[in-house]
XYZ file of C-alpha atoms in Angstrom:
602
model
C 71.748 60.654 116.171
C 74.075 61.502 118.996
C 72.419 61.890 122.371
C 74.660 64.135 124.460
C 73.637 64.019 128.103
C 75.213 65.041 131.347
C 75.680 62.362 134.008
C 76.654 64.650 136.843
C 73.867 64.576 139.383
C 71.501 62.642 137.095
C 70.627 61.608 133.564
C 69.027 63.464 130.689
C 67.880 61.691 127.512
C 65.997 62.966 124.480
C 63.986 60.411 122.475
C 62.370 61.395 119.164
C 59.712 59.324 117.452
C 60.290 58.083 113.927
C 58.803 60.136 111.070
C 55.539 58.951 109.483
C 55.719 55.878 107.323
C 56.451 56.624 103.676
C 58.767 59.580 104.259
C 61.875 59.639 102.110
C 65.057 58.556 103.851
C 63.609 58.626 107.364
C 63.283 62.406 107.277
C 60.606 64.658 108.684
C 58.822 66.797 106.101
C 58.246 70.511 106.650
C 54.666 70.935 107.847
C 54.597 67.607 109.675
C 54.581 67.179 113.436
C 57.683 65.956 115.227
C 56.991 64.153 118.498
C 59.189 62.932 121.307
C 59.892 62.978 125.024
C 62.579 64.300 127.302
C 63.511 61.861 130.085
C 65.249 63.070 133.216
C 66.368 61.304 136.374
C 67.912 62.913 139.450
C 70.325 61.075 141.745
C 69.782 63.576 144.499
C 66.754 65.257 146.013
C 65.729 68.436 144.207
C 66.350 71.368 146.492
C 65.632 74.212 144.062
C 63.132 74.419 141.182
C 64.398 73.271 137.760
C 63.199 74.742 134.476
C 62.686 72.129 131.768
C 62.764 73.351 128.192
C 63.639 72.284 124.667
C 63.937 73.946 121.307
C 64.284 73.172 117.623
C 67.291 74.814 116.001
C 67.979 74.985 112.259
C 71.057 76.619 110.729
C 73.034 77.225 107.577
C 76.724 76.530 108.331
C 79.568 77.047 105.867
C 83.327 76.771 105.706
C 84.960 78.601 102.805
C 88.459 77.751 101.644
C 90.514 80.534 100.094
C 94.151 81.371 99.456
C 96.206 84.435 100.233
C 99.665 85.601 99.344
C 101.771 85.934 102.476
C 105.035 87.889 102.576
C 107.910 87.046 104.891
C 111.635 87.560 105.335
C 113.842 84.493 104.904
C 117.000 83.621 106.843
C 119.101 85.705 104.433
C 117.004 88.782 105.045
C 115.353 88.644 101.618
C 111.658 89.363 101.159
C 109.767 86.282 99.920
C 106.154 85.379 99.192
C 104.145 82.193 99.534
C 100.559 81.101 99.021
C 98.729 79.979 102.141
C 95.341 78.287 102.471
C 92.913 79.787 104.930
C 89.339 79.093 105.999
C 86.475 81.328 106.973
C 83.388 80.108 108.800
C 79.888 81.500 108.903
C 76.481 80.422 110.136
C 72.965 81.803 110.004
C 69.940 80.663 111.921
C 67.083 79.363 109.754
C 64.559 78.641 112.469
C 64.190 78.370 116.214
C 61.132 76.977 117.980
C 61.056 77.215 121.795
C 59.268 74.509 123.792
C 58.518 75.228 127.441
C 58.131 71.790 128.984
C 57.539 72.782 132.584
C 59.199 73.025 135.999
C 60.351 70.384 138.452
C 59.370 71.774 141.824
C 61.655 71.707 144.847
C 61.094 68.757 147.180
C 61.186 65.906 144.619
C 62.933 62.933 146.171
C 66.194 61.413 144.932
C 65.905 58.913 142.072
C 62.626 60.240 140.713
C 62.285 59.859 136.946
C 60.477 62.374 134.766
C 59.014 62.202 131.278
C 58.108 65.360 129.353
C 56.195 64.537 126.124
C 56.079 67.178 123.414
C 55.239 67.732 119.774
C 56.360 70.436 117.338
C 54.632 71.434 114.155
C 57.492 72.075 111.716
C 57.101 75.327 109.738
C 56.291 74.853 106.048
C 59.103 77.176 104.995
C 62.015 74.980 106.098
C 64.671 74.069 103.509
C 65.931 70.488 103.307
C 68.845 69.159 105.312
C 71.902 69.141 103.058
C 75.664 68.769 102.869
C 77.890 69.792 99.976
C 81.678 69.705 99.871
C 83.977 71.524 97.494
C 85.547 69.249 94.874
C 89.098 68.561 96.000
C 89.074 71.328 98.595
C 88.257 71.819 102.236
C 85.216 74.048 101.872
C 81.716 72.800 102.638
C 78.194 73.954 103.388
C 75.448 72.398 105.510
C 71.846 72.893 106.436
C 71.398 71.203 109.815
C 68.577 70.759 112.312
C 68.736 69.721 115.954
C 66.313 69.307 118.807
C 68.001 70.415 122.023
C 66.806 70.103 125.592
C 67.934 71.633 128.875
C 67.367 71.106 132.556
C 68.184 74.562 133.859
C 68.786 74.907 137.552
C 69.923 77.559 139.946
C 73.085 77.894 141.942
C 75.362 74.819 142.012
C 73.022 72.721 139.861
C 73.845 74.615 136.651
C 72.411 73.477 133.321
C 72.320 69.952 131.918
C 71.891 69.539 128.152
C 71.182 66.928 125.523
C 70.485 67.080 121.796
C 69.466 65.015 118.773
C 70.077 65.753 115.089
C 67.145 65.319 112.707
C 66.826 65.228 108.935
C 64.236 67.511 107.333
C 62.805 67.617 103.816
C 61.305 70.797 102.403
C 57.547 70.817 101.852
C 56.496 68.754 98.806
C 56.458 70.511 95.457
C 53.045 71.626 94.145
C 51.094 68.783 92.501
C 50.107 71.037 89.586
C 52.844 70.910 86.922
C 54.588 74.112 85.869
C 55.532 73.423 82.223
C 57.806 75.538 80.087
C 57.806 76.011 76.329
C 61.235 77.282 75.336
C 60.834 79.690 72.445
C 62.769 78.357 69.425
C 66.114 80.085 69.063
C 68.010 80.423 65.799
C 71.780 80.022 66.127
C 74.286 80.660 63.374
C 76.648 77.755 62.711
C 80.140 79.091 62.076
C 83.151 76.987 61.204
C 86.258 78.132 63.090
C 84.283 81.201 64.241
C 84.430 82.745 60.754
C 82.855 80.691 57.964
C 79.080 80.682 58.006
C 77.530 77.269 57.425
C 73.893 78.257 57.922
C 71.742 78.109 61.051
C 70.033 75.722 63.444
C 66.698 76.521 65.085
C 65.477 74.447 67.993
C 62.936 74.614 70.788
C 61.802 72.428 73.663
C 58.981 71.764 76.059
C 59.650 70.761 79.666
C 56.714 68.841 81.112
C 57.270 70.272 84.609
C 59.964 72.667 85.823
C 59.355 71.526 89.424
C 61.006 68.108 89.638
C 60.972 65.784 92.622
C 64.337 64.331 93.574
C 64.492 60.836 92.092
C 61.564 61.577 89.750
C 61.558 61.665 85.953
C 60.473 64.566 83.761
C 59.617 64.463 80.071
C 61.405 66.858 77.723
C 60.185 67.243 74.113
C 62.680 68.548 71.578
C 62.338 69.808 68.004
C 65.156 70.998 65.781
C 65.330 72.444 62.248
C 68.753 72.194 60.610
C 69.187 74.865 57.940
C 72.929 74.428 57.633
C 75.412 72.269 55.741
C 76.859 71.062 59.044
C 75.533 67.708 60.345
C 74.118 67.460 63.855
C 76.096 64.827 65.721
C 73.931 64.698 68.843
C 71.536 66.588 71.094
C 71.658 66.122 74.844
C 69.608 67.308 77.784
C 71.052 67.612 81.277
C 70.037 68.923 84.666
C 72.935 70.936 86.052
C 73.268 71.570 89.802
C 75.276 74.593 90.919
C 76.011 75.299 94.576
C 77.507 78.559 95.850
C 78.282 79.335 99.481
C 80.057 82.298 101.008
C 81.523 83.698 104.194
C 82.357 87.358 104.120
C 84.024 88.272 100.816
C 85.044 84.678 100.074
C 83.040 81.971 98.343
C 83.250 78.376 97.087
C 81.436 76.681 94.245
C 80.527 73.187 93.098
C 78.901 72.098 89.847
C 77.405 68.675 89.251
C 75.332 66.935 86.549
C 72.350 65.241 88.239
C 70.530 63.997 85.104
C 71.669 63.280 81.534
C 69.927 61.893 78.416
C 70.250 62.033 74.616
C 67.580 62.796 72.027
C 67.064 60.575 69.008
C 67.742 61.800 65.481
C 64.791 62.901 63.306
C 64.266 63.906 59.679
C 64.528 67.603 60.585
C 68.180 67.056 61.538
C 69.068 66.469 57.909
C 71.709 68.819 56.522
C 71.011 71.097 53.565
C 72.589 70.475 50.209
C 74.503 73.365 48.644
C 71.708 74.200 46.208
C 69.161 74.163 49.076
C 71.384 76.471 51.104
C 71.701 78.861 48.143
C 67.930 78.971 47.699
C 67.392 79.465 51.442
C 69.802 82.420 51.514
C 68.124 84.071 48.554
C 64.765 83.857 50.335
C 66.332 85.286 53.482
C 67.517 88.298 51.480
C 63.953 89.101 50.447
C 63.234 86.740 47.594
C 60.204 84.448 47.442
C 56.537 85.083 48.054
C 56.651 85.102 51.882
C 58.107 87.842 54.060
C 60.847 87.046 56.561
C 58.339 87.318 59.424
C 55.900 84.987 57.672
C 58.634 82.413 57.062
C 59.645 82.709 60.709
C 56.033 82.252 61.877
C 55.653 79.216 59.593
C 58.751 77.589 61.083
C 57.587 78.378 64.636
C 54.268 76.635 63.975
C 56.122 73.648 62.525
C 58.348 73.353 65.599
C 55.408 73.934 67.951
C 53.589 71.016 66.342
C 56.718 68.837 66.511
C 57.245 69.629 70.183
C 53.664 68.699 71.060
C 53.412 65.531 69.007
C 56.102 63.907 71.152
C 58.153 62.612 68.221
C 61.416 63.301 70.034
C 60.955 62.907 73.769
C 63.497 62.103 76.474
C 62.594 60.911 79.983
C 65.074 62.556 82.312
C 65.401 61.194 85.863
C 67.004 63.363 88.546
C 69.515 61.499 90.711
C 68.395 60.563 94.214
C 71.598 62.165 95.504
C 70.745 65.575 94.052
C 70.388 68.470 96.458
C 67.132 70.381 96.797
C 67.007 73.862 95.299
C 67.572 76.487 97.995
C 68.069 80.253 98.113
C 69.413 81.032 101.575
C 71.442 83.686 103.297
C 74.751 81.808 102.971
C 73.967 78.944 100.584
C 72.493 79.050 97.100
C 71.556 75.814 95.296
C 70.242 76.296 91.765
C 69.304 73.886 89.010
C 68.957 74.427 85.294
C 67.989 72.155 82.442
C 70.515 72.512 79.607
C 69.871 71.375 76.029
C 72.936 71.367 73.784
C 73.205 70.555 70.090
C 76.595 69.099 69.123
C 77.613 69.982 65.542
C 81.246 68.854 65.506
C 84.693 70.170 66.318
C 85.636 73.755 65.431
C 81.921 74.535 65.022
C 79.585 76.494 67.288
C 77.384 74.239 69.450
C 74.117 76.054 70.265
C 72.482 75.508 73.644
C 69.569 76.722 75.728
C 69.103 76.804 79.517
C 65.783 76.423 81.341
C 65.421 77.193 85.085
C 64.107 74.238 87.087
C 63.780 73.490 90.786
C 64.416 70.176 92.489
C 62.652 69.339 95.737
C 60.554 66.883 97.709
C 58.351 64.877 95.310
C 54.720 65.983 95.308
C 53.631 62.334 95.658
C 54.713 62.436 99.317
C 51.988 64.992 99.985
C 49.433 63.077 97.911
C 50.140 59.830 99.783
C 49.561 61.483 103.160
C 53.229 61.316 104.150
C 53.288 65.064 104.640
C 50.212 65.102 106.836
C 49.809 64.448 110.520
C 49.938 60.679 110.440
C 46.568 59.989 108.843
C 45.816 56.300 108.843
C 48.018 55.525 111.837
C 46.610 54.196 115.075
C 45.938 56.990 117.549
C 47.753 56.443 120.847
C 46.151 56.958 124.202
C 46.987 60.303 125.715
C 46.724 61.033 129.433
C 44.040 63.603 130.156
C 46.240 65.243 132.746
C 49.623 64.883 134.394
C 49.918 61.793 136.551
C 52.581 60.370 138.818
C 53.510 57.303 140.841
C 54.970 57.701 144.285
C 55.436 60.654 146.554
C 57.381 62.922 144.177
C 55.918 66.320 143.388
C 54.602 66.555 139.780
C 56.140 69.043 137.356
C 54.102 71.966 136.168
C 53.621 72.570 132.435
C 51.701 74.825 130.027
C 48.133 73.701 129.334
C 47.765 70.907 126.800
C 46.378 72.005 123.440
C 44.318 69.149 121.955
C 45.057 70.139 118.334
C 47.200 67.057 117.829
C 47.940 63.860 119.680
C 51.410 63.151 120.976
C 52.643 59.665 120.167
C 54.296 57.830 123.062
C 58.090 57.734 123.031
C 59.858 54.625 124.275
C 62.115 55.286 127.276
C 65.857 55.370 126.584
C 67.531 51.962 126.523
C 69.561 52.585 129.669
C 66.328 52.852 131.677
C 65.327 49.285 130.898
C 67.071 47.851 133.952
C 65.776 50.444 136.400
C 63.830 49.239 139.382
C 60.117 49.367 138.654
C 59.530 50.857 142.107
C 61.332 54.070 141.193
C 58.725 56.874 140.924
C 57.878 58.024 137.382
C 56.379 61.448 136.779
C 54.753 62.150 133.386
C 54.013 65.761 132.561
C 51.104 67.065 130.530
C 51.952 66.743 126.818
C 53.001 70.047 125.249
C 52.137 70.977 121.668
C 53.945 73.851 119.957
C 52.518 75.269 116.738
C 54.244 77.283 114.045
C 52.998 80.556 115.534
C 55.938 80.622 117.965
C 58.591 79.788 115.349
C 61.195 82.454 114.649
C 62.406 82.281 111.058
C 65.721 83.782 109.965
C 68.545 85.417 111.847
C 71.780 87.353 111.536
C 74.971 85.966 110.019
C 77.799 85.155 112.446
C 81.228 84.627 110.903
C 84.910 84.400 111.769
C 88.185 82.579 111.162
C 87.210 79.775 113.553
C 84.298 77.362 113.772
C 82.589 78.397 116.986
C 80.297 75.379 116.920
C 76.931 76.082 118.472
C 76.134 79.308 120.225
C 77.438 78.100 123.562
C 75.751 77.978 126.946
C 73.498 80.910 126.156
C 71.962 79.507 122.958
C 68.827 78.363 124.763
C 68.471 81.735 126.480
C 68.758 83.481 123.094
C 66.110 81.225 121.529
C 63.592 81.828 124.307
C 64.326 85.558 124.386
C 63.541 85.736 120.657
C 60.190 83.966 120.908
C 58.113 85.436 118.141
C 54.732 86.762 119.192
C 53.006 87.687 115.960
C 51.544 91.149 116.005
C 48.481 92.021 113.969
C 49.567 93.321 110.566
C 47.603 96.270 109.228
C 46.098 95.446 105.795
C 48.099 97.650 103.413
C 49.934 96.961 100.172
C 53.376 97.981 101.596
C 52.862 95.540 104.498
C 51.999 92.733 102.058
C 55.122 93.478 100.010
C 57.187 93.384 103.210
C 55.704 90.001 104.126
C 56.549 88.604 100.693
C 60.120 89.870 100.984
C 60.759 87.438 103.860
C 58.318 84.683 102.908
C 59.571 81.369 101.511
C 55.979 80.257 100.825
C 54.684 83.238 98.837
C 51.617 81.405 97.513
C 50.517 80.458 101.034
C 51.098 83.994 102.304
C 49.000 85.557 99.540
C 46.186 83.010 99.781
C 45.952 83.647 103.502
C 45.561 87.375 102.902
C 43.048 86.901 100.071
C 40.864 84.770 102.349
C 40.916 87.471 105.053
C 37.920 89.786 104.642
C 39.764 92.827 106.034
C 42.606 92.341 103.550
C 40.170 91.876 100.674
C 38.463 95.178 101.498
C 41.589 97.091 102.488
C 44.007 95.948 99.769
C 42.619 93.833 96.935
C 39.329 95.702 96.293
C 41.336 98.870 95.640
C 44.352 97.268 93.956
C 45.616 99.031 90.820
C 47.376 97.280 87.901
C 50.715 98.717 89.032
C 50.060 97.501 92.585
C 49.203 94.057 91.228
C 52.494 94.034 89.318
C 54.431 95.089 92.424
C 53.126 92.044 94.305
C 54.314 89.710 91.540
C 57.736 91.398 91.465
C 58.042 90.938 95.246
C 57.851 87.129 94.953
C 61.427 85.976 95.579
C 60.999 82.479 94.106
C 60.084 83.154 90.473
C 58.478 79.717 90.035
C 55.662 80.969 92.297
C 54.832 84.091 90.257
C 51.995 82.603 88.116
C 50.321 80.967 91.138
C 50.536 84.177 93.177
C 49.011 86.133 90.287
C 46.197 83.580 89.923
C 45.511 83.541 93.685
C 44.958 87.315 93.727
C 43.032 87.661 90.443
C 39.543 86.670 91.763
C 39.809 89.254 94.561
C 40.882 92.206 92.398
C 38.251 94.977 92.302
C 35.651 92.708 93.843
C 36.039 90.110 91.079
C 36.366 92.546 88.149
C 39.790 91.450 86.915
C 40.562 93.022 83.525
C 43.100 92.867 80.699
C 44.976 95.849 82.160
C 45.915 93.716 85.163
C 47.014 90.804 82.963
C 49.203 93.115 80.885
C 50.760 94.600 84.029
C 51.449 91.069 85.279
C 53.094 90.112 81.967
C 55.513 93.013 82.292
C 56.405 92.019 85.857
C 56.804 88.258 85.387
C 59.999 86.428 84.452
C 60.098 85.974 80.671
C 60.094 82.178 80.746
C 56.844 82.147 82.783
C 54.785 84.492 80.584
C 52.966 81.717 78.686
C 51.971 79.983 81.927
C 50.845 83.308 83.370
C 48.528 84.014 80.422
C 47.091 80.491 80.615
C 46.289 80.946 84.306
C 44.882 84.494 84.112
C 42.803 84.504 80.925
C 39.804 82.767 82.607
C 39.563 85.652 85.106
C 39.454 88.477 82.534
C 36.021 90.130 82.369
C 36.728 92.356 79.349
C 38.003 89.913 76.723
C 35.840 91.486 74.008
C 37.773 94.748 74.354
C 40.989 93.441 75.905
C 41.986 90.431 73.800
C 43.793 92.449 71.145
C 45.650 94.460 73.790
C 46.877 91.251 75.456
C 47.947 89.685 72.151
C 49.903 92.839 71.300
C 52.044 92.234 74.407
C 53.004 88.723 73.278
C 55.725 87.523 70.948
C 54.880 85.418 67.879
C 55.847 82.276 69.789
C 53.775 83.224 72.840
C 50.736 83.839 70.610
C 51.131 80.397 69.049
C 51.491 78.726 72.469
C 48.414 80.457 73.921
C 46.085 80.245 70.902
C 44.028 77.425 72.429
C 43.691 79.375 75.676
C 42.355 82.433 73.840
C 39.927 80.175 71.953
C 38.704 78.680 75.257
C 38.287 82.129 76.784
C 36.238 83.223 73.742
C 33.890 80.249 74.134
C 33.322 81.129 77.766
C 32.203 84.704 77.136
């Protein structure tokens, strides 16, 4: 961390306390409390009041490399062209949190030292710190966070500044797994794109599509080879794709962050020619079973194989993987790819499953994402105190919601004379209610660095004072449009009695579906639907709502959605058949146990 301080007329140092023990890589976790102190010393007597303030700043910053064709006239007067490399820069504010530390009153004597303790509750919605560079190019993208502090004077004094960079991890992933059962897909196997060699059908089950960085996830695989072409191998990978843009230009990087092979099983065996002939005759309508019945029989066989764990791979995501992020300038996506290799000049079927990579849920379970539970509570002064004749600084009233841990003075203060007066201000706590999330994109052909001398003024001018939101469905949809934590937003509204009466008691199936569609992070759709279900119509959730939710939810999450919502349905006697009619054969097989459980609970 680089501590930039001005030495003209005094010293300014910002000291931040270490994150709680157990955090990954010495990072703060979104939702935790960051504590520290600003230290200031004046060489001269203070003749005019000084405003003391700090702020947390988080930004997306990108540099995009691109090429253009440039035309010019050579020394002979001929028109020529050449390719030139150019760069475009852009940045967008993620968060700003103003911290008003107080005022140093006029009349403080020369040499007086000041300490301003503070603590900031980091918003839960923050994305992780990251850096990604283009392979072999000059483009890059960053998510960066800094704590900045200012001593802002009047007249000749000007403004003195200092800052510290911090590393932030996004809030831990939910502890409840979000599994995915990939519906078996049948792929034709063609030699040289023309000669049919039969088909391969395979499916998979991902234990959890929310994977902590550095954690392992189990993937079960089942494959039925109905071709004369041997299966050489089957692999599973987690692919990381990063896109960033500035204006009309963009850069891209792709990286494999996990890779494993599946073992061969009896179902991989190739068909003999006579078996293939018999199989094709049945496919044309021969035999005692219809095509749909044969398909359903194979689906049940693969479903059983997937769940018995006969072919399982433990896939560990690299500790250097980036966290998934959908931002204004940067997009980091992950997908789990399963590919069956059938040889050269032959089609190689594959399937892709969306996954997200983030902060492991175990960090929340261990207390690392809390407020320092288990640590010794420091002593906190009940009020501002001072030694010597200097006038104490004023500060906002101390909110006792959280204790501020003491920050050690900067190293250069160690040799100071103990007789020099020390003024300690009342500790200041800043909650998430003053955080301003999001901002406009600023771009150009040059890197303008930070916002300049007026950045602090802009942050404090934009202090967000939350207005009361009227309980209406359009207002809820608007909130979800900008919310990174959709589940938390919805749960907060469901727990509010006015919102329950004004929105959820009168919610229609189409309105319920519109809420699910408004969730920007599709992984959250089943949890949002389940959070609302108990409040719908005063607890009278019906099959019509579940069907509306099915039509609004991403296709790969439909099984999970049914599993979460069936227990809330009050009309299963009349509604079960309607729900089943909305499902595919595979979805009915995957949810059979859940329907059986719902029937027992009637």
